[in-house]
Amino acid sequence: MDGMVDENGTVDPLAPSPPPVAISSVGVVTQQQLVASTNIVHLTLPASNNHAQTQVQSVIQPNQQSVIQTAANIQPVLGKGNVILVSKPNSVIQTPQGSLHALQVINVVETTASDDSYSDDESPKKRRDLLTRRPSYRKILNDLGGEPKVEQTSSEADSELSSHSIPYHTVIPAGAIQISSGEGGQSIHTLSMTNSGTAGAAIVQYAQGQEFFVPVMAQSGNITSGGGEDQARKREMRLLKNREAARECRRKKKEYIKCLENRVAVLENQNKALIDELKSLKELYCKQKTE
DNA sequence: TTGACTCCCCGTCAAGCCAA
DNA sequence: TTGGCTTGACGGGGAGTCAA
């Protein structure tokens, strides 16, 4: 993960917690996106004190205390008595300088069944289901809060996909259309539909810098002349949709793997912190014993 | 330069899941 | 029950690397 520091951070969980802070004192750290009911916390620290805007992301365990790791450059921002609010009580923020920042809990929305992928108290039925088939990446990522845009408007999807040069198709009504690509709407293509006289629609598939591909989508019994052609078109449609679905699925899978890797990093640091704590407690105990 | 190897991405198929 | 969606599995192709 960008900006995540794995090894430098140490946590002192025994550090005294500051008294509860009024919510009004939180102004310096802006929560741009804090999904209290999910496991991922996105924070954007505002550009201040000559610091560029900084993003923090952490995976919060559903039923555990959690650790938020930060990059080195946001330590000055975090170190001035600011409070980051998360929905999980008793969590800690881990920074390369080893500072501990107490967290105050606000707006707690308890996780519900959306956490069933990882929660400890799964019903036997759910557990059985998980053994037979994994939940979809879309569901997992929605649960994690990493993919809030389940329903995209077509324009959003257009801009996102075109910006990544992903081949993309869309179903459009019959008639002439204009498609713009690039910022500011330059490079506008006008496309006349070959089936504009029919009631059918067409599928437009395009990618940045590529030619248009405009197959005609057959309305059942409308254009086709025989069952064989109809079946061939149906197959073509199915393949086209599945192609898109596979692409999307792979994207989700990569995102899911990234989330898991983040979680591993967080847990490793948490484990390291707990080991350190145990060590220091042992030392303290031995010291007191000898006195 | 070339062949072997690896990695990544893609398209397709098939099976399971799920909402209507 | 069924049609559409999701995803694991499989194979192919392109790009990069490395030793011969």
mmCIF file of N, CA, C and O (backbone and C1' of nucleotides) in Angstrom, chain A residues 133-134 136-138 242 249-250, chain C residues 4-11:
data_model
loop_
_atom_site.group_PDB
_atom_site.id
_atom_site.type_symbol
_atom_site.label_atom_id
_atom_site.label_comp_id
_atom_site.label_asym_id
_atom_site.label_seq_id
_atom_site.Cartn_x
_atom_site.Cartn_y
_atom_site.Cartn_z
ATOM 1 N N ARG A 133 -18.741 -21.974 -1.116
ATOM 2 C CA ARG A 133 -18.442 -20.979 -2.129
ATOM 3 C C ARG A 133 -18.105 -19.665 -1.468
ATOM 4 O O ARG A 133 -18.765 -19.226 -0.546
ATOM 5 N N ARG A 134 -17.063 -19.038 -1.961
ATOM 6 C CA ARG A 134 -16.678 -17.751 -1.434
ATOM 7 C C ARG A 134 -17.740 -16.725 -1.769
ATOM 8 O O ARG A 134 -18.367 -16.816 -2.805
ATOM 9 N N SER A 136 -18.907 -13.172 -3.191
ATOM 10 C CA SER A 136 -18.361 -12.464 -4.332
ATOM 11 C C SER A 136 -17.457 -11.331 -3.867
ATOM 12 O O SER A 136 -17.604 -10.780 -2.782
ATOM 13 N N TYR A 137 -16.514 -10.997 -4.717
ATOM 14 C CA TYR A 137 -15.602 -9.903 -4.392
ATOM 15 C C TYR A 137 -16.370 -8.601 -4.260
ATOM 16 O O TYR A 137 -16.022 -7.741 -3.470
ATOM 17 N N ARG A 138 -17.392 -8.455 -5.050
ATOM 18 C CA ARG A 138 -18.197 -7.229 -4.937
ATOM 19 C C ARG A 138 -18.795 -7.125 -3.546
ATOM 20 O O ARG A 138 -18.755 -6.088 -2.906
ATOM 21 N N ASN A 242 -20.050 -11.685 -20.704
ATOM 22 C CA ASN A 242 -19.159 -12.456 -19.844
ATOM 23 C C ASN A 242 -17.729 -11.912 -19.901
ATOM 24 O O ASN A 242 -17.014 -11.932 -18.897
ATOM 25 N N CYS A 249 -14.555 -8.826 -12.661
ATOM 26 C CA CYS A 249 -14.261 -9.767 -11.588
ATOM 27 C C CYS A 249 -12.775 -9.742 -11.259
ATOM 28 O O CYS A 249 -12.392 -9.781 -10.090
ATOM 29 N N ARG A 250 -11.945 -9.680 -12.279
ATOM 30 C CA ARG A 250 -10.496 -9.637 -12.036
ATOM 31 C C ARG A 250 -10.087 -8.359 -11.333
ATOM 32 O O ARG A 250 -9.211 -8.356 -10.469
ATOM 33 P P DG C 4 -31.311 -13.323 -19.622
ATOM 34 O "O5'" DG C 4 -30.373 -12.677 -18.512
ATOM 35 C "C5'" DG C 4 -30.947 -11.849 -17.514
ATOM 36 C "C4'" DG C 4 -29.987 -11.703 -16.356
ATOM 37 C "C3'" DG C 4 -28.548 -11.356 -16.750
ATOM 38 O "O3'" DG C 4 -28.113 -10.254 -15.977
ATOM 39 C "C1'" DG C 4 -28.572 -13.220 -15.310
ATOM 40 P P DC C 5 -26.680 -9.629 -16.199
ATOM 41 O "O5'" DC C 5 -25.888 -10.075 -14.888
ATOM 42 C "C5'" DC C 5 -26.533 -9.905 -13.637
ATOM 43 C "C4'" DC C 5 -25.677 -10.508 -12.537
ATOM 44 C "C3'" DC C 5 -24.187 -10.192 -12.647
ATOM 45 O "O3'" DC C 5 -23.709 -9.801 -11.360
ATOM 46 C "C1'" DC C 5 -24.512 -12.534 -12.510
ATOM 47 P P DT C 6 -22.214 -9.264 -11.189
ATOM 48 O "O5'" DT C 6 -21.441 -10.531 -10.623
ATOM 49 C "C5'" DT C 6 -21.956 -11.182 -9.476
ATOM 50 C "C4'" DT C 6 -21.055 -12.345 -9.098
ATOM 51 C "C3'" DT C 6 -19.551 -12.072 -9.229
ATOM 52 O "O3'" DT C 6 -18.925 -12.481 -8.029
ATOM 53 C "C1'" DT C 6 -20.132 -14.044 -10.413
ATOM 54 P P DT C 7 -17.423 -12.091 -7.747
ATOM 55 O "O5'" DT C 7 -16.645 -13.446 -8.079
ATOM 56 C "C5'" DT C 7 -17.088 -14.637 -7.440
ATOM 57 C "C4'" DT C 7 -16.407 -15.846 -8.069
ATOM 58 C "C3'" DT C 7 -14.905 -15.668 -8.350
ATOM 59 O "O3'" DT C 7 -14.236 -16.842 -7.956
ATOM 60 C "C1'" DT C 7 -16.002 -16.446 -10.264
ATOM 61 P P DG C 8 -12.724 -16.811 -7.449
ATOM 62 O "O5'" DG C 8 -12.238 -18.301 -7.747
ATOM 63 C "C5'" DG C 8 -13.025 -19.388 -7.287
ATOM 64 C "C4'" DG C 8 -12.848 -20.593 -8.191
ATOM 65 C "C3'" DG C 8 -11.400 -20.893 -8.571
ATOM 66 O "O3'" DG C 8 -11.193 -22.303 -8.563
ATOM 67 C "C1'" DG C 8 -12.678 -20.508 -10.535
ATOM 68 P P DA C 9 -9.747 -22.879 -8.775
ATOM 69 O "O5'" DA C 9 -9.771 -23.327 -10.314
ATOM 70 C "C5'" DA C 9 -10.848 -24.142 -10.762
ATOM 71 C "C4'" DA C 9 -10.685 -24.436 -12.239
ATOM 72 C "C3'" DA C 9 -9.237 -24.656 -12.695
ATOM 73 O "O3'" DA C 9 -9.165 -25.807 -13.516
ATOM 74 C "C1'" DA C 9 -10.268 -22.963 -14.007
ATOM 75 P P DC C 10 -7.752 -26.422 -13.889
ATOM 76 O "O5'" DC C 10 -7.603 -26.036 -15.432
ATOM 77 C "C5'" DC C 10 -8.709 -26.253 -16.315
ATOM 78 C "C4'" DC C 10 -8.464 -25.507 -17.602
ATOM 79 C "C3'" DC C 10 -7.011 -25.518 -18.074
ATOM 80 O "O3'" DC C 10 -6.913 -26.238 -19.290
ATOM 81 C "C1'" DC C 10 -8.008 -23.355 -18.281
ATOM 82 P P DG C 11 -5.474 -26.666 -19.844
ATOM 83 O "O5'" DG C 11 -5.316 -25.666 -21.086
ATOM 84 C "C5'" DG C 11 -6.397 -25.504 -21.981
ATOM 85 C "C4'" DG C 11 -6.191 -24.252 -22.810
ATOM 86 C "C3'" DG C 11 -4.775 -24.080 -23.378
ATOM 87 O "O3'" DG C 11 -4.856 -23.759 -24.748
ATOM 88 C "C1'" DG C 11 -5.435 -22.131 -22.221
#
